[in-house]
C-alpha positions as a printed Julia matrix, in Angstrom:
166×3 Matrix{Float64}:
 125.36  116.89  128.8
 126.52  117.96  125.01
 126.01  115.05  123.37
 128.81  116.15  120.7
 131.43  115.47  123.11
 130.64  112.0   123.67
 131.61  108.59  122.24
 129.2   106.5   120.01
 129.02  104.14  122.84
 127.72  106.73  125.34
 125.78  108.6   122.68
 123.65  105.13  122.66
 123.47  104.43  126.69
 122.41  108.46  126.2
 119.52  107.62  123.55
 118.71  104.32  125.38
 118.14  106.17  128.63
 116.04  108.61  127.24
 113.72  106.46  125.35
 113.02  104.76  128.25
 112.07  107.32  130.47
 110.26  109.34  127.9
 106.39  108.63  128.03
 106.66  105.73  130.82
 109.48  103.99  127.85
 106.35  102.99  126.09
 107.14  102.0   122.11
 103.44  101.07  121.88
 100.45  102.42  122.69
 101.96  105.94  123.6
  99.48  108.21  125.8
 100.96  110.95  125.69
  98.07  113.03  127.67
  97.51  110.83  130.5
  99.95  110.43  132.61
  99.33  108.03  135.52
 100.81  109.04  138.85
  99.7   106.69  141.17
 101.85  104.3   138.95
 105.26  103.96  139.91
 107.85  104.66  136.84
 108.03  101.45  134.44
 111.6   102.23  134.14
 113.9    99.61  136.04
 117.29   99.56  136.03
 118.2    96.29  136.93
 116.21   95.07  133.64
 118.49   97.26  131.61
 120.48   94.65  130.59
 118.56   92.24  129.66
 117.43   94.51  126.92
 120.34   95.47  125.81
 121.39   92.18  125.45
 117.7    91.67  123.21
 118.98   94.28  121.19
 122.48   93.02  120.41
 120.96   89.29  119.29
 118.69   91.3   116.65
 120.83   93.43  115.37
 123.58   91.17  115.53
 123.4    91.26  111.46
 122.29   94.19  111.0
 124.38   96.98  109.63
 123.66  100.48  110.24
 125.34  103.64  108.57
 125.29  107.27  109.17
 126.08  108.58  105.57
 124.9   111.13  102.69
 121.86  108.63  101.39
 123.75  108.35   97.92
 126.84  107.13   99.36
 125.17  104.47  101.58
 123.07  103.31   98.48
 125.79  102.95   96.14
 127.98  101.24   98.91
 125.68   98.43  100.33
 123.14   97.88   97.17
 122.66   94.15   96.22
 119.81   92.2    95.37
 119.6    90.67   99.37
 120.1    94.68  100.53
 117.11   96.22  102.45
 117.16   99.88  102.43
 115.02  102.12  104.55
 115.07  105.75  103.83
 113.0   108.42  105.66
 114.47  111.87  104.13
 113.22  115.12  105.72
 109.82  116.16  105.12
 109.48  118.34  101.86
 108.71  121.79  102.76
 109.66  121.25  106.71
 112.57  123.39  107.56
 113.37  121.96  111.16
 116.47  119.79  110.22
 119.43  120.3   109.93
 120.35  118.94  106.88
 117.52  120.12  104.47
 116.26  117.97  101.2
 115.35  119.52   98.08
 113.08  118.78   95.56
 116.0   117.94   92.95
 117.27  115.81   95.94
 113.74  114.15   96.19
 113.81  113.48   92.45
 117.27  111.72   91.96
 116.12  109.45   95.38
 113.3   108.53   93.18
 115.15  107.87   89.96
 117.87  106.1    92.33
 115.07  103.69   93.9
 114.41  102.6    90.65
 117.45  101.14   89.26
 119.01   99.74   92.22
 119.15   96.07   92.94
 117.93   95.66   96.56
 114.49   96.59   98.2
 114.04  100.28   99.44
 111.52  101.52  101.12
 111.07  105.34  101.52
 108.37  106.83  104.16
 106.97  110.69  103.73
 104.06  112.16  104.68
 101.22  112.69  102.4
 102.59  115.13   99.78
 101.05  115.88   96.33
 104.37  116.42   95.05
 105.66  113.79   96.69
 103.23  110.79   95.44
 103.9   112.37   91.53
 107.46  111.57   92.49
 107.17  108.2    93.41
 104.74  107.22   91.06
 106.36  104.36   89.24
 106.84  102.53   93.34
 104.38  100.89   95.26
 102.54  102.82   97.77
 100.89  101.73  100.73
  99.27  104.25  102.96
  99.61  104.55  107.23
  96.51  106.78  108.83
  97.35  107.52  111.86
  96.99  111.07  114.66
  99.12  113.33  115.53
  98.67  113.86  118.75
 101.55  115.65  120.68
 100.66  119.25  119.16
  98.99  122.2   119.41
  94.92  122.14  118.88
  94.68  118.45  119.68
  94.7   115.1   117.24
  95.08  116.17  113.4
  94.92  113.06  111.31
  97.89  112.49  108.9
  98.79  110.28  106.6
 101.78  108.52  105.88
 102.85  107.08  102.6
 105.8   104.48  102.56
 106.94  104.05   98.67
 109.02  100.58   97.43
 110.68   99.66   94.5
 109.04   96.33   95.02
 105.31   95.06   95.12
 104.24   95.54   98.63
 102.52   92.34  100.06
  98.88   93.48  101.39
């Protein structure tokens, strides 16, 4: 089914679907190697529902936006506004929309005179951490481990405008 053609509504009973049948629906703890078959599929149905209905109560206040980054900045930035931003990787070329490194510098000159609390995630980067240099930075380990050649461990940096609580 061409996703394009469908409503936002179905596009998210799509996505929903999908996450939970992808690696056994599991958020946490993914194994993404060993796959149990004597295990019948944690995916029910009938329990649907109820976690839809999770869903709705916690994002009940939540507003989320599908706009150029600069556009969704300058419309929702105040000093209660919590911004995540997770731009495409620099140098990856996999995405459709790509990011430049001009883009990458007026995100970091942006992140410093807004009001609210942003927080921008990117893997380890040289370039990247010079960018960002006046945020805080706290740093994620973690493996990859869905690729070719087995586990490579990678690092991921999320930057804030704000003092990061340890």
């Amino acid at each position: 089914m061409n996703p394009e053609i469908l409503t936002e509504l179905q596009r998210a009973a799509r996505f929903l679907f999908l996450q939970k049948l992808a690696f056994g629906g599991r958020v946490k703890g993914r194994n993404y190697g060993n796959i149990n078959t004597t295990k019948a599929s944690r995916f029910n149905p009938h329990e649907l529902w109820d976690g839809i209905e999770d869903i709705h109560r916690r994002l009940s206040s939540v507003q989320i936006e599908n706009l150029p980054w600069r556009e969704a900045i300058e419309r929702y930035d105040r000093d209660y506004t919590l911004i995540y931003a997770d731009p495409p990787y620099l140098g990856f070329k996999n995405y459709s929309h790509s990011f430049t490194i001009k883009d990458y510098e007026e995100l970091a000159d942006v992140a410093k005179s807004i009001e609210g609390t942003i927080f921008i995630s990117h893997k380890e980067h040289p370039e990247i951490r010079k960018l960002f240099r006046a945020m805080d930075v706290k740093e994620f380990p973690f493996d990859y481990s869905f690729q070719k050649g087995g586990r490579k461990k990678v690092v991921e940096l999320v930057f804030c405008n704000r003092e990061i609580p340890q």
